[in-house]
Amino acid sequence: DAGITQSPRHKVTETGTPVTLRCHQTENHRYMYWYRQDPGHGLRLIHYSYGVKDTDKGEVSDGYSVSRSKTEDFLLTLESATSSQTSVYFCAISESLSSYNEQFFGPGTRLTVL
Amino acid sequence: GIQVEQSPPDLILQEGANSTLRCNFSDSVNNLQWFHQNPWGQLINLFYIPSGTKQNGRLSATTVATERYSLLYISSSQTTDSGVYFCAAPNFGNEKLTFGTGTRLTIIP
């Protein structure tokens, strides 16, 4: 199994509070991704990173920011959580462009915003 | 962007039966992946198969890139095969994997 951990695994928070999710990998892969999974929508890309300090937006990036200060860590921040951000969040990694390389997924974080 | 469609949406089978899941995609791809999401929510990589056929135990997959579809075969189903099966493909030169909406497989003892 690819060495990907996510923390926390479960979180309940209130509307308006900031939340940070962490993804940690031990594979030294260059690319890291954050997805959210919602019923009826499958998995959708929020943000991704193609190197330290290099990030870009995905298809559902509004309300989210990311940071990557080390190869192994990719943080997803909800500056002011809303109920629409209740979801399961998955981190993924790949060695290079996902057009040519396999992505591997972490165990997920279940976030509930009340 | 690329569209990915899966069929059937739901499948209920008796233990020991065989099944075929289909994934159609709207554009040429260099990468196609199959995943199993188990009842605990974990996404498990099954196959990375841009073209051709691969086998792993009771599971095999075939991608016919020129006709833009992929098939996942599960033989002698076990209850542990239950869950949702996703296929996913990227837009060419794009970092985003587009996922199908999945096939929910339920294996009855």
PDB file of C-alpha atoms in Angstrom, chain A residues 15-99:
ATOM      1  CA  THR A  15     -20.058  26.937  10.622  1.00  0.00           C
ATOM      2  CA  GLY A  16     -17.587  29.798  10.415  1.00  0.00           C
ATOM      3  CA  THR A  17     -14.654  28.054  12.086  1.00  0.00           C
ATOM      4  CA  PRO A  18     -11.358  27.415  10.270  1.00  0.00           C
ATOM      5  CA  VAL A  19     -10.395  23.812   9.595  1.00  0.00           C
ATOM      6  CA  THR A  20      -7.116  22.324   8.373  1.00  0.00           C
ATOM      7  CA  LEU A  21      -6.762  18.797   7.035  1.00  0.00           C
ATOM      8  CA  ARG A  22      -3.374  17.214   6.654  1.00  0.00           C
ATOM      9  CA  CYS A  23      -2.085  14.708   4.137  1.00  0.00           C
ATOM     10  CA  HIS A  24       1.273  13.054   4.709  1.00  0.00           C
ATOM     11  CA  GLN A  25       3.084  10.735   2.275  1.00  0.00           C
ATOM     12  CA  THR A  26       6.210   8.647   2.602  1.00  0.00           C
ATOM     13  CA  GLU A  27       6.581   7.837  -1.120  1.00  0.00           C
ATOM     14  CA  ASN A  28       8.427  11.003  -2.105  1.00  0.00           C
ATOM     15  CA  HIS A  29       5.931  11.517  -4.967  1.00  0.00           C
ATOM     16  CA  ARG A  30       5.942  14.896  -6.624  1.00  0.00           C
ATOM     17  CA  TYR A  31       2.199  15.311  -7.165  1.00  0.00           C
ATOM     18  CA  MET A  32      -0.410  15.547  -4.423  1.00  0.00           C
ATOM     19  CA  TYR A  33      -4.154  16.119  -4.722  1.00  0.00           C
ATOM     20  CA  TRP A  34      -7.179  16.914  -2.611  1.00  0.00           C
ATOM     21  CA  TYR A  35     -10.584  15.556  -3.672  1.00  0.00           C
ATOM     22  CA  ARG A  36     -13.979  15.650  -2.069  1.00  0.00           C
ATOM     23  CA  GLN A  37     -16.570  12.892  -2.414  1.00  0.00           C
ATOM     24  CA  ASP A  38     -20.262  13.647  -2.265  1.00  0.00           C
ATOM     25  CA  PRO A  39     -23.307  11.511  -3.109  1.00  0.00           C
ATOM     26  CA  GLY A  40     -24.321  12.013  -6.716  1.00  0.00           C
ATOM     27  CA  HIS A  41     -21.076  13.774  -7.627  1.00  0.00           C
ATOM     28  CA  GLY A  42     -18.414  11.133  -7.246  1.00  0.00           C
ATOM     29  CA  LEU A  43     -14.932  12.480  -6.497  1.00  0.00           C
ATOM     30  CA  ARG A  44     -14.075  16.007  -7.544  1.00  0.00           C
ATOM     31  CA  LEU A  45     -10.674  17.686  -7.511  1.00  0.00           C
ATOM     32  CA  ILE A  46     -10.289  20.657  -5.145  1.00  0.00           C
ATOM     33  CA  HIS A  47      -6.603  21.573  -5.502  1.00  0.00           C
ATOM     34  CA  TYR A  48      -3.403  19.842  -6.456  1.00  0.00           C
ATOM     35  CA  SER A  49       0.317  20.391  -6.054  1.00  0.00           C
ATOM     36  CA  TYR A  50       3.083  19.619  -8.512  1.00  0.00           C
ATOM     37  CA  GLY A  51       5.943  20.403  -6.177  1.00  0.00           C
ATOM     38  CA  VAL A  52       6.912  22.241  -3.015  1.00  0.00           C
ATOM     39  CA  LYS A  53       5.157  25.629  -3.002  1.00  0.00           C
ATOM     40  CA  ASP A  54       3.608  24.844  -6.425  1.00  0.00           C
ATOM     41  CA  THR A  55      -0.157  24.462  -6.321  1.00  0.00           C
ATOM     42  CA  ASP A  56      -3.095  24.955  -8.642  1.00  0.00           C
ATOM     43  CA  LYS A  57      -6.873  24.943  -8.511  1.00  0.00           C
ATOM     44  CA  GLY A  58      -9.154  22.075  -9.387  1.00  0.00           C
ATOM     45  CA  GLU A  59     -12.810  22.161 -10.356  1.00  0.00           C
ATOM     46  CA  VAL A  60     -14.276  22.946  -6.890  1.00  0.00           C
ATOM     47  CA  SER A  61     -11.664  25.193  -5.283  1.00  0.00           C
ATOM     48  CA  ASP A  62     -13.883  28.013  -3.961  1.00  0.00           C
ATOM     49  CA  GLY A  63     -13.687  28.244  -0.174  1.00  0.00           C
ATOM     50  CA  TYR A  64     -10.500  26.155   0.046  1.00  0.00           C
ATOM     51  CA  SER A  65      -6.804  26.962   0.165  1.00  0.00           C
ATOM     52  CA  VAL A  66      -3.780  24.668   0.204  1.00  0.00           C
ATOM     53  CA  SER A  67      -0.152  24.794   1.139  1.00  0.00           C
ATOM     54  CA  ARG A  68       2.820  22.540   0.559  1.00  0.00           C
ATOM     55  CA  SER A  69       6.005  23.517   2.355  1.00  0.00           C
ATOM     56  CA  LYS A  70       7.550  20.026   2.271  1.00  0.00           C
ATOM     57  CA  THR A  71       7.391  17.242  -0.295  1.00  0.00           C
ATOM     58  CA  GLU A  72       5.658  14.937   2.152  1.00  0.00           C
ATOM     59  CA  ASP A  73       2.906  17.236   3.468  1.00  0.00           C
ATOM     60  CA  PHE A  74      -0.074  18.815   1.720  1.00  0.00           C
ATOM     61  CA  LEU A  75      -2.508  20.854   3.811  1.00  0.00           C
ATOM     62  CA  LEU A  76      -6.088  21.731   2.915  1.00  0.00           C
ATOM     63  CA  THR A  77      -7.633  24.687   4.757  1.00  0.00           C
ATOM     64  CA  LEU A  78     -11.229  25.740   4.957  1.00  0.00           C
ATOM     65  CA  GLU A  79     -10.901  29.367   6.048  1.00  0.00           C
ATOM     66  CA  SER A  80     -14.506  29.607   7.279  1.00  0.00           C
ATOM     67  CA  ALA A  81     -16.301  26.286   7.098  1.00  0.00           C
ATOM     68  CA  THR A  82     -19.829  26.110   5.685  1.00  0.00           C
ATOM     69  CA  SER A  83     -22.388  23.316   5.778  1.00  0.00           C
ATOM     70  CA  SER A  84     -21.883  22.770   2.028  1.00  0.00           C
ATOM     71  CA  GLN A  85     -18.332  21.662   2.835  1.00  0.00           C
ATOM     72  CA  THR A  86     -19.586  18.664   4.780  1.00  0.00           C
ATOM     73  CA  SER A  87     -18.024  15.835   2.806  1.00  0.00           C
ATOM     74  CA  VAL A  88     -15.441  13.097   2.753  1.00  0.00           C
ATOM     75  CA  TYR A  89     -12.035  14.438   1.758  1.00  0.00           C
ATOM     76  CA  PHE A  90      -9.433  12.275   0.066  1.00  0.00           C
ATOM     77  CA  CYS A  91      -5.801  13.006  -0.521  1.00  0.00           C
ATOM     78  CA  ALA A  92      -4.024  11.331  -3.438  1.00  0.00           C
ATOM     79  CA  ILE A  93      -0.483  11.149  -4.769  1.00  0.00           C
ATOM     80  CA  SER A  94       1.163  10.320  -8.060  1.00  0.00           C
ATOM     81  CA  GLU A  95       4.730  10.153  -9.223  1.00  0.00           C
ATOM     82  CA  SER A  96       4.139  12.439 -12.192  1.00  0.00           C
ATOM     83  CA  LEU A  97       1.361  13.699 -14.437  1.00  0.00           C
ATOM     84  CA  SER A  98      -1.837  11.795 -13.829  1.00  0.00           C
ATOM     85  CA  SER A  99      -2.225  11.531 -17.581  1.00  0.00           C
TER      86      SER A  99
END
